[in-house]
mmCIF file with all atom_site columns, C-alpha atoms in Angstrom:
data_model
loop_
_atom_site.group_PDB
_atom_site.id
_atom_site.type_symbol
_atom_site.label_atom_id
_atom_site.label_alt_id
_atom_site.label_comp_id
_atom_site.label_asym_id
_atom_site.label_entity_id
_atom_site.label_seq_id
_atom_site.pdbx_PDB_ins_code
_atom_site.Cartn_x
_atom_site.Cartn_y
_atom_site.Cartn_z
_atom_site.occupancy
_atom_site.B_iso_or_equiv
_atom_site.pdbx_formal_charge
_atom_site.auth_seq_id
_atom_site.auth_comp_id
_atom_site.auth_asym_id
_atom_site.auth_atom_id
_atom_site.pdbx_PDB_model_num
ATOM 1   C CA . UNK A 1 1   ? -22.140 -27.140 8.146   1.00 42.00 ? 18  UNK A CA 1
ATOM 2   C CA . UNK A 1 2   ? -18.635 -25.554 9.531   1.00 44.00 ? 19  UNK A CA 1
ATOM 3   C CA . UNK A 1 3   ? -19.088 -22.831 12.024  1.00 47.00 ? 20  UNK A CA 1
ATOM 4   C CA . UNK A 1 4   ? -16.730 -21.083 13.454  1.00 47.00 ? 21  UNK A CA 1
ATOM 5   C CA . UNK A 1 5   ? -17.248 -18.019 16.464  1.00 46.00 ? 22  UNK A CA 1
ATOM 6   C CA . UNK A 1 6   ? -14.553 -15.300 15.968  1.00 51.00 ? 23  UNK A CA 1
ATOM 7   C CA . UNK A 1 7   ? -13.503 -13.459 19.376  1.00 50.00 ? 24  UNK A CA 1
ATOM 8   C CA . UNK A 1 8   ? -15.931 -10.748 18.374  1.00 53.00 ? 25  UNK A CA 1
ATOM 9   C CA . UNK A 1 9   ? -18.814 -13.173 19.119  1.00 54.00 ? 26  UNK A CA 1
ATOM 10  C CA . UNK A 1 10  ? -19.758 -13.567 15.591  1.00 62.00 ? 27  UNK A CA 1
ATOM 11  C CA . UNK A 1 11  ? -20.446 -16.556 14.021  1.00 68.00 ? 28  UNK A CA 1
ATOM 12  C CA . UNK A 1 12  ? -19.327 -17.052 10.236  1.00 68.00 ? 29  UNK A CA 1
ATOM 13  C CA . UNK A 1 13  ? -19.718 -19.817 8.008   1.00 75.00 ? 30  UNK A CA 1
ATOM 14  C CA . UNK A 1 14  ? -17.421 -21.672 5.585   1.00 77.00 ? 31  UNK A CA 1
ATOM 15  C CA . UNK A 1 15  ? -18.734 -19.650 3.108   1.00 82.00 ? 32  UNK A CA 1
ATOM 16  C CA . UNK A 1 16  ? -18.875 -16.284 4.603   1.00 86.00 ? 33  UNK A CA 1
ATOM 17  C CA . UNK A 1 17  ? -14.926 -17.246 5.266   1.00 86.00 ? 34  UNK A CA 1
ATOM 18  C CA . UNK A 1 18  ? -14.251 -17.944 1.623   1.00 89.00 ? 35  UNK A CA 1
ATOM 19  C CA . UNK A 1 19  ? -16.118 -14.450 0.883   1.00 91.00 ? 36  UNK A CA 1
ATOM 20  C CA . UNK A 1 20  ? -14.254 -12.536 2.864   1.00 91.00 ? 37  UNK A CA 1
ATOM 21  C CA . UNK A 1 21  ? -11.075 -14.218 1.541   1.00 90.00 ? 38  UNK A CA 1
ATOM 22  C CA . UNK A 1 22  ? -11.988 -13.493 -2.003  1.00 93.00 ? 39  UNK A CA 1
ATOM 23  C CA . UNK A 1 23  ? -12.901 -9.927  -1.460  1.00 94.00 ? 40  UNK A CA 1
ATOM 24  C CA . UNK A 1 24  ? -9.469  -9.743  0.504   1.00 93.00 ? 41  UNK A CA 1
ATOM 25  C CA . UNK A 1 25  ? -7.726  -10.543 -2.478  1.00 94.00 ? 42  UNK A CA 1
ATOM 26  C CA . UNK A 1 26  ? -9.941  -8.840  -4.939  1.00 95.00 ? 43  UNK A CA 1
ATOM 27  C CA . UNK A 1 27  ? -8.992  -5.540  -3.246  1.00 95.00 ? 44  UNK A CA 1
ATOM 28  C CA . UNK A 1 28  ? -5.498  -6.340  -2.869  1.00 95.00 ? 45  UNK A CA 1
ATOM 29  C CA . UNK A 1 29  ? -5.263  -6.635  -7.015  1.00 95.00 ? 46  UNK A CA 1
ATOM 30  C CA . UNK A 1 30  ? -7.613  -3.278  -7.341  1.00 95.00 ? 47  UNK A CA 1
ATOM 31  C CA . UNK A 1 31  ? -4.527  -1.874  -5.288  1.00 95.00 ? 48  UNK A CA 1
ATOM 32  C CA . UNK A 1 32  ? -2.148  -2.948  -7.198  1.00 94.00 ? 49  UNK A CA 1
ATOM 33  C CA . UNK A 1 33  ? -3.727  -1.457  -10.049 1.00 93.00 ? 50  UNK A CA 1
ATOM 34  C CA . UNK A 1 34  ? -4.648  2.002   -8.202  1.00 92.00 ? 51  UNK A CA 1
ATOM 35  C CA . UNK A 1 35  ? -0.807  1.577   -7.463  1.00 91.00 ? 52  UNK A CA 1
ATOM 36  C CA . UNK A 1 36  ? -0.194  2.923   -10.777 1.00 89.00 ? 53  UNK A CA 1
ATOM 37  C CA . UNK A 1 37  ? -3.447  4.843   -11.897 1.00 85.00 ? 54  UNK A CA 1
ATOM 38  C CA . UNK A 1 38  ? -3.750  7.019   -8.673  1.00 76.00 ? 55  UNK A CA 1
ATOM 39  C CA . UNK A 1 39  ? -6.745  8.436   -9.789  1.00 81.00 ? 56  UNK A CA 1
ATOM 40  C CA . UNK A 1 40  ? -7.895  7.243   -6.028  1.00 86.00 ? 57  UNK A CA 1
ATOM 41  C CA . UNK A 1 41  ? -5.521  6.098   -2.976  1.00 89.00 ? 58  UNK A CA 1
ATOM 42  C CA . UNK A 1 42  ? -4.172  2.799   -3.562  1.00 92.00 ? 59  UNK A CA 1
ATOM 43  C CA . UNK A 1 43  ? -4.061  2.755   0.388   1.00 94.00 ? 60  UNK A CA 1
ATOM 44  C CA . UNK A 1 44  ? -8.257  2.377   0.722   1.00 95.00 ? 61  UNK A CA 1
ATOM 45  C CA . UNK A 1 45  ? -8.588  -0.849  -1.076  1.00 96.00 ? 62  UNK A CA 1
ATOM 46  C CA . UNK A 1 46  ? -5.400  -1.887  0.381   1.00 96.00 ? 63  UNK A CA 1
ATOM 47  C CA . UNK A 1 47  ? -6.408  -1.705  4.137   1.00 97.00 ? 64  UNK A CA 1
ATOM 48  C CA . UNK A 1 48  ? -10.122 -3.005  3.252   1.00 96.00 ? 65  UNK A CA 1
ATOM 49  C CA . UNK A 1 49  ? -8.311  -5.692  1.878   1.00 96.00 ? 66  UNK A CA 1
ATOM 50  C CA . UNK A 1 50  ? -6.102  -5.954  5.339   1.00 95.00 ? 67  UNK A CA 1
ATOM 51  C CA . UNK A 1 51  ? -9.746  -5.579  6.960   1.00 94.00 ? 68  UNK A CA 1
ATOM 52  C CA . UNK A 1 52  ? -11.098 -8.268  4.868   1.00 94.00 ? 69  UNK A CA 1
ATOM 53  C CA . UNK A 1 53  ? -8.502  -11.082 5.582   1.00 93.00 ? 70  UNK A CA 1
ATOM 54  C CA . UNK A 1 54  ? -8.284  -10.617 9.291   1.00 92.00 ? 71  UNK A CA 1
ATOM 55  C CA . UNK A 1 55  ? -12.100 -10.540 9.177   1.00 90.00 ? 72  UNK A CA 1
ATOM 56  C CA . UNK A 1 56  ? -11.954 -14.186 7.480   1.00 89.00 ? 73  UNK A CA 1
ATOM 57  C CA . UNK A 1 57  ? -9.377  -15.234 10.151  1.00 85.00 ? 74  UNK A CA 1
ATOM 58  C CA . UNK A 1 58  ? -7.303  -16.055 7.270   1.00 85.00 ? 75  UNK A CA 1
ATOM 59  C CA . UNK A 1 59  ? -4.797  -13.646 8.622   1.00 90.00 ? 76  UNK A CA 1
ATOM 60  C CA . UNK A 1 60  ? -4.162  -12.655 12.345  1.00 89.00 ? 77  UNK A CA 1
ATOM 61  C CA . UNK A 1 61  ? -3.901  -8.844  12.895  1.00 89.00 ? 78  UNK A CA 1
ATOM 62  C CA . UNK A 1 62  ? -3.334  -7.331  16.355  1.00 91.00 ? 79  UNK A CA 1
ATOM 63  C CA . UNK A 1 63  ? -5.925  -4.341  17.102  1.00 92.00 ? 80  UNK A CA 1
ATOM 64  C CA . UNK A 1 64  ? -2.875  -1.756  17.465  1.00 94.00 ? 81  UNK A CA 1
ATOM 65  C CA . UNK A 1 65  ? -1.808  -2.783  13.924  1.00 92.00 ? 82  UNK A CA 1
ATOM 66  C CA . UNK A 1 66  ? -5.414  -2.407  12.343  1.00 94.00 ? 83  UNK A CA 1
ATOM 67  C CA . UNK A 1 67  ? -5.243  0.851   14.309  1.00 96.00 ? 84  UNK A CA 1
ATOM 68  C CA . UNK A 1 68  ? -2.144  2.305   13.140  1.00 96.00 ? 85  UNK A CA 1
ATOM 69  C CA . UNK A 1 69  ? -2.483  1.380   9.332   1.00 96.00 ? 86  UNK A CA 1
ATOM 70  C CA . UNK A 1 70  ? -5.987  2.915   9.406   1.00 96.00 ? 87  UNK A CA 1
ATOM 71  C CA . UNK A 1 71  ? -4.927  5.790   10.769  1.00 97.00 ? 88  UNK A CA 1
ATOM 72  C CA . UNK A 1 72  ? -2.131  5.911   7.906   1.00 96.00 ? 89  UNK A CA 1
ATOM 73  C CA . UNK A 1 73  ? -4.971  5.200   5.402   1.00 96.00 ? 90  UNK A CA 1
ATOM 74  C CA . UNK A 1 74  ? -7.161  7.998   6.684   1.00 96.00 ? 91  UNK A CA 1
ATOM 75  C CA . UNK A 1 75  ? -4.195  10.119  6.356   1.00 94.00 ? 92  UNK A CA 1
ATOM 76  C CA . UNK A 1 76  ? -3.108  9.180   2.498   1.00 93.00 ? 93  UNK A CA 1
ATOM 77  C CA . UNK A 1 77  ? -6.655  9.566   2.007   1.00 92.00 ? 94  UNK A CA 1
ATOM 78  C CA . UNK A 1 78  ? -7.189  13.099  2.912   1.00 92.00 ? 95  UNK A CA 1
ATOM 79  C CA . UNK A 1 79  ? -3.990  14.037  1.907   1.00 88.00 ? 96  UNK A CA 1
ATOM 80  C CA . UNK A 1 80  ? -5.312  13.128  -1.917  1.00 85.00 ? 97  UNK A CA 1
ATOM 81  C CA . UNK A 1 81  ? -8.188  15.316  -1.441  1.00 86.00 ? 98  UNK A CA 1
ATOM 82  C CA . UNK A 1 82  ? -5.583  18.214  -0.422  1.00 83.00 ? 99  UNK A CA 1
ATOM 83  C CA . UNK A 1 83  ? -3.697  17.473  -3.523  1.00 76.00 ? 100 UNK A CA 1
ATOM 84  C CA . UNK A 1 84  ? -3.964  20.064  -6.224  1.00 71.00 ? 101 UNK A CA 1
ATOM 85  C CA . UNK A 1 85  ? -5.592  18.790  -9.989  1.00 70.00 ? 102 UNK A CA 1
ATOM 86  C CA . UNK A 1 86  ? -2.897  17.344  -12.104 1.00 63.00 ? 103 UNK A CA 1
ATOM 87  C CA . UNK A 1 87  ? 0.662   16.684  -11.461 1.00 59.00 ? 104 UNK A CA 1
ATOM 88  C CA . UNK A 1 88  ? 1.508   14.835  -9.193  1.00 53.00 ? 105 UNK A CA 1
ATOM 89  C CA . UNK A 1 89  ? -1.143  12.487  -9.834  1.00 47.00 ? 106 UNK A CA 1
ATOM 90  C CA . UNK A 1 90  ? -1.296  12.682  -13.292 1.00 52.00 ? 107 UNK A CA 1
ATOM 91  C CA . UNK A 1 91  ? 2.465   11.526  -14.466 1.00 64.00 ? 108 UNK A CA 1
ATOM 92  C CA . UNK A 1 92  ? 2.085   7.566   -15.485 1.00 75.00 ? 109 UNK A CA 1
ATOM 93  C CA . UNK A 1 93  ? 5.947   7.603   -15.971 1.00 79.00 ? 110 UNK A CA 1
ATOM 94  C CA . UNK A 1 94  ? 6.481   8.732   -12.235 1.00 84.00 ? 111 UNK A CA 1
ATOM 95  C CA . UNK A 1 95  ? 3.709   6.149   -11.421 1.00 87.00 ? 112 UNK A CA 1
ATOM 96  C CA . UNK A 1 96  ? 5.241   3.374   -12.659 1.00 90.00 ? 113 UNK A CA 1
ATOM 97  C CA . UNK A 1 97  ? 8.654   4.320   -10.987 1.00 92.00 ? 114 UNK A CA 1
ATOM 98  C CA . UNK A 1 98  ? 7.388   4.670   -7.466  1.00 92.00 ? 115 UNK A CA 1
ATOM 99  C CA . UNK A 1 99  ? 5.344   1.749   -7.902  1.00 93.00 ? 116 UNK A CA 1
ATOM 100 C CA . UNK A 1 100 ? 7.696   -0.808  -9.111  1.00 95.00 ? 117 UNK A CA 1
ATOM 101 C CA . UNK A 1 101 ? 10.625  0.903   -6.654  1.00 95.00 ? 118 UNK A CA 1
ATOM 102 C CA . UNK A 1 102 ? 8.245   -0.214  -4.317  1.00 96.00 ? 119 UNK A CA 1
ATOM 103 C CA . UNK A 1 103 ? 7.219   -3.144  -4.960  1.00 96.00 ? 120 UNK A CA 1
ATOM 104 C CA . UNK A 1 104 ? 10.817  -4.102  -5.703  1.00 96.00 ? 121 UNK A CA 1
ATOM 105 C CA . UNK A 1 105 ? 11.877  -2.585  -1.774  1.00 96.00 ? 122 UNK A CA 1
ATOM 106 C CA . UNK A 1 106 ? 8.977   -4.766  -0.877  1.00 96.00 ? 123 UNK A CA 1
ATOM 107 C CA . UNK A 1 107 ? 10.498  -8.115  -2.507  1.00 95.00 ? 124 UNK A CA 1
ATOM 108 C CA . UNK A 1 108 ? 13.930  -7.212  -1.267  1.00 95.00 ? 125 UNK A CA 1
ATOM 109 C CA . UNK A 1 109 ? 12.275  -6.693  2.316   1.00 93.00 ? 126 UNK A CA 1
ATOM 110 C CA . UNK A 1 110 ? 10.335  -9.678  2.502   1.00 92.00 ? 127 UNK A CA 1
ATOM 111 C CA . UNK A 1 111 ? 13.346  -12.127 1.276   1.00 91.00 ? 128 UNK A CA 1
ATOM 112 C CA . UNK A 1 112 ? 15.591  -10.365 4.111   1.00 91.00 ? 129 UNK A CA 1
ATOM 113 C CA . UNK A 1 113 ? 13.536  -9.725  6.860   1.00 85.00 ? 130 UNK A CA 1
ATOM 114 C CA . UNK A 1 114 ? 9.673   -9.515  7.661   1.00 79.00 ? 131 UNK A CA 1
ATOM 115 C CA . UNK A 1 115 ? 11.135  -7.000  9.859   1.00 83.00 ? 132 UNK A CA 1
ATOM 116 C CA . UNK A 1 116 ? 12.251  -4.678  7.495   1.00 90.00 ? 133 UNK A CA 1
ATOM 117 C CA . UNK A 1 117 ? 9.587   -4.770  5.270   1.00 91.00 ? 134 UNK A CA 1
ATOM 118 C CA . UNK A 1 118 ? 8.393   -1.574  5.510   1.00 93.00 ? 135 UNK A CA 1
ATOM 119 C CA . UNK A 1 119 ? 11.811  0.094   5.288   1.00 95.00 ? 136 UNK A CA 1
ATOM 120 C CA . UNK A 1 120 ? 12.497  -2.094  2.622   1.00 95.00 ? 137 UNK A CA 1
ATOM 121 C CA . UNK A 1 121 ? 9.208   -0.162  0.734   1.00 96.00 ? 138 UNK A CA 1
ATOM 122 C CA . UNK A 1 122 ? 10.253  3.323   1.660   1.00 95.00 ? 139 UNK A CA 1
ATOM 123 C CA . UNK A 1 123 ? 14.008  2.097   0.543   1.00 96.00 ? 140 UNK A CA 1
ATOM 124 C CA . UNK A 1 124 ? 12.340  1.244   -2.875  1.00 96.00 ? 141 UNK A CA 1
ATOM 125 C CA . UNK A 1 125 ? 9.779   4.193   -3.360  1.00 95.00 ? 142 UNK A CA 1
ATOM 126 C CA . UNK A 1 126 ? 12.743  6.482   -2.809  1.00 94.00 ? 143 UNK A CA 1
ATOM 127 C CA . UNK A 1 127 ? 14.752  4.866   -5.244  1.00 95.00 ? 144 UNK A CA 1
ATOM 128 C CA . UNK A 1 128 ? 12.062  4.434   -8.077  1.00 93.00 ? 145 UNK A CA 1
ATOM 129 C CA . UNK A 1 129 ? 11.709  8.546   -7.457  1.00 91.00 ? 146 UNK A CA 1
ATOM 130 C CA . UNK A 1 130 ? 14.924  9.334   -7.747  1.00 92.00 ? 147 UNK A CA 1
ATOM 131 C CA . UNK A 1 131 ? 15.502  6.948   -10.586 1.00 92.00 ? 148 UNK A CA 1
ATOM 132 C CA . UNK A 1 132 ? 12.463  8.654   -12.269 1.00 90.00 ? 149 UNK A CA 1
ATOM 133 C CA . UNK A 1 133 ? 14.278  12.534  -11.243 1.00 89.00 ? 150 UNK A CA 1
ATOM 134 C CA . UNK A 1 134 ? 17.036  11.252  -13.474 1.00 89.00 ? 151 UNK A CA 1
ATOM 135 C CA . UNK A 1 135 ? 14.835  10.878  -16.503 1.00 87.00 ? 152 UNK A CA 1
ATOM 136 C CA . UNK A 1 136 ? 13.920  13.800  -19.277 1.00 86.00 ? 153 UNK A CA 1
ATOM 137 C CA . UNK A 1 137 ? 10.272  14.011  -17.911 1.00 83.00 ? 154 UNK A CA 1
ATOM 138 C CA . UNK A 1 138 ? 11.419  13.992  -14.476 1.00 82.00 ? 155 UNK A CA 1
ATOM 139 C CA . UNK A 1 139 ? 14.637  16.010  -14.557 1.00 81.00 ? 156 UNK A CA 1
ATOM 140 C CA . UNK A 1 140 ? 12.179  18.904  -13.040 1.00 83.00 ? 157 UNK A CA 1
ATOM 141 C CA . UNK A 1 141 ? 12.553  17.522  -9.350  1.00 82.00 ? 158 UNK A CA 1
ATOM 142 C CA . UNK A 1 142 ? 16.124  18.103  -9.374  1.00 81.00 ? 159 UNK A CA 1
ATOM 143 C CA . UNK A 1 143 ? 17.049  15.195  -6.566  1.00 81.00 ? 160 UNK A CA 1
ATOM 144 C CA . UNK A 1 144 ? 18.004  17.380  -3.765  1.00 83.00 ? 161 UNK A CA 1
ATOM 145 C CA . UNK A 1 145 ? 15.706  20.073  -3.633  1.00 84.00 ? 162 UNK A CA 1
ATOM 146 C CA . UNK A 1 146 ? 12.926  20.563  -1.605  1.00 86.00 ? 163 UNK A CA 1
ATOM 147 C CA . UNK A 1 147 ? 10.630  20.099  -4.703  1.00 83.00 ? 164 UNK A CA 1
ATOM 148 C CA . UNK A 1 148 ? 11.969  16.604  -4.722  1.00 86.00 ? 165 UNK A CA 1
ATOM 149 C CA . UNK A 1 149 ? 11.108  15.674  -1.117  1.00 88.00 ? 166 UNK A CA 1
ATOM 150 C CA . UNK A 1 150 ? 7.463   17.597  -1.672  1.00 86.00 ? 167 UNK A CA 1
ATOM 151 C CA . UNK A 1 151 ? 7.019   15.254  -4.753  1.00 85.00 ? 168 UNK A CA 1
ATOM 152 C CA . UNK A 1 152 ? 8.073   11.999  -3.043  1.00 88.00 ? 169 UNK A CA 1
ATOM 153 C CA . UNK A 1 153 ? 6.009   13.453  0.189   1.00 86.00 ? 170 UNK A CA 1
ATOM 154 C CA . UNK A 1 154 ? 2.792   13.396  -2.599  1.00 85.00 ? 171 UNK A CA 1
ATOM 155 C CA . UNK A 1 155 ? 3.644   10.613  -4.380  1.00 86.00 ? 172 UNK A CA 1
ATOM 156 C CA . UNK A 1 156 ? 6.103   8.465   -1.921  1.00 90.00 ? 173 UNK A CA 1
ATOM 157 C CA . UNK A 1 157 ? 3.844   8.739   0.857   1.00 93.00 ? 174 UNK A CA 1
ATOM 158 C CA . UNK A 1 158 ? 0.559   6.796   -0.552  1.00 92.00 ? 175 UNK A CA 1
ATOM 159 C CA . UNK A 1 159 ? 2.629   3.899   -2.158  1.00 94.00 ? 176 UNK A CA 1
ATOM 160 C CA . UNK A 1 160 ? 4.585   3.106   1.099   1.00 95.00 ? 177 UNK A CA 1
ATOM 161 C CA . UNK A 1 161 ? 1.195   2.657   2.658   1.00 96.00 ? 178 UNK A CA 1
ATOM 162 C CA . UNK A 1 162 ? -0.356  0.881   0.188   1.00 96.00 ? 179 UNK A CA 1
ATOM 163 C CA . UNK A 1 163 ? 2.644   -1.234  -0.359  1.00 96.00 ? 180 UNK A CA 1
ATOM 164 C CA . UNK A 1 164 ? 3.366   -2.287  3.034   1.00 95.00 ? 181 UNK A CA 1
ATOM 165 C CA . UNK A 1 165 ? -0.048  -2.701  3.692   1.00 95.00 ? 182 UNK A CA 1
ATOM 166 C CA . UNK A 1 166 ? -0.171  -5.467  0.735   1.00 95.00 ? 183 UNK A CA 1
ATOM 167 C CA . UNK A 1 167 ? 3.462   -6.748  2.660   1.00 94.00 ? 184 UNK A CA 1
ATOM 168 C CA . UNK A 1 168 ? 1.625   -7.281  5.707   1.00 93.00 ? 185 UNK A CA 1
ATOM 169 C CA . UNK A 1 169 ? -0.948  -9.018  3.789   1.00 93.00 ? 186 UNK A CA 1
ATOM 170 C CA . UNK A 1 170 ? 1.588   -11.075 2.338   1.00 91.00 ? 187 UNK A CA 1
ATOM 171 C CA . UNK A 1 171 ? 3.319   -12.074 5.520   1.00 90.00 ? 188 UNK A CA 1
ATOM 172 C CA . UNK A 1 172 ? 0.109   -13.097 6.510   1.00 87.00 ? 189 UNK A CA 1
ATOM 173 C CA . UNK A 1 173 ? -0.028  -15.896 4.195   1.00 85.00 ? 190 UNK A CA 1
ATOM 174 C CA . UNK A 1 174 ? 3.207   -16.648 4.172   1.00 85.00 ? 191 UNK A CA 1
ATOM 175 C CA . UNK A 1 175 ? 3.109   -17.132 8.195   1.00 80.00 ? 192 UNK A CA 1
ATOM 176 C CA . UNK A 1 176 ? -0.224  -19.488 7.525   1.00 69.00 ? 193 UNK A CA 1
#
């Protein structure tokens, strides 16, 4: 039977490894897919995912990395509680703008730079917003108002974490 002793001190087995790994990427889809249905942060799922992987050594996380995006998660989270019933949460077009701007910044970060990954993401969610502000159903957030940066502050803010979250994820395997 493989064994292996992670620098926690606990022992995991080939299976427990391949557990973890599928649960990893199980959450990583259920992000993707809370990425445009926010009817709960994407971010949750994504950073159990981020948990998951580095928990099956699959991935290699530093502690001040699982730290920070945590800490960003906790934030998105309670910041979804704050938000009122309704719009912003509710639009599917605005969804699907800020999720495939960044997903798309995410792409175009990755295939530059692992180290602009994450401004690739905000790049893209700001684009996919203001793309969607130029749209009859979103000519209401008028691109340079403050209603605008409120809206990409309630919407932007959740998808940048989830999205680099799933980058960093990504790199992961790509590094492997």
């Amino acid at each position: 039977m493989f064994t292996v002793i992670i620098s926690s001190g606990v022992t995991l087995s080939a299976h427990q490894f391949v557990v973890l790994l599928i649960v990893g990427l199980i959450a990583l889809a259920l992000t993707l897919v809370l990425l445009f249905k926010p009817r709960y942060p994407a971010a949750v799922p994504a950073y159990a995912s981020l948990l998951a992987l580095h928990a099956s050594t699959y991935i290699y996380l530093t502690t001040s990395t699982l730290v920070f995006w945590g800490c960003a998660t906790l934030l998105v989270a309670l910041l979804h509680m704050l938000l009122p019933k309704g719009e912003p949460a509710a639009s599917r077009a605005s969804n699907l703008y800020v999720g495939l701007g960044a997903l798309a910044g995410l792409a175009v970060g990755i295939a530059v730079s692992a180290r602009i990954v994450i401004l690739g993401v905000i790049l893209g969610t700001f684009l996919g917003l203001f793309a969607y502000s130029r749209t009859p159903k979103g000519s209401w957030l008028k691109f340079p108002t403050f209603t605008f940066i409120q809206y990409f502050c309630a919407k932007g803010l959740p998808a940048i974490v989830a999205v680099a979250i799933i980058g960093i994820a990504i790199e992961g395997f790509l590094v492997r």
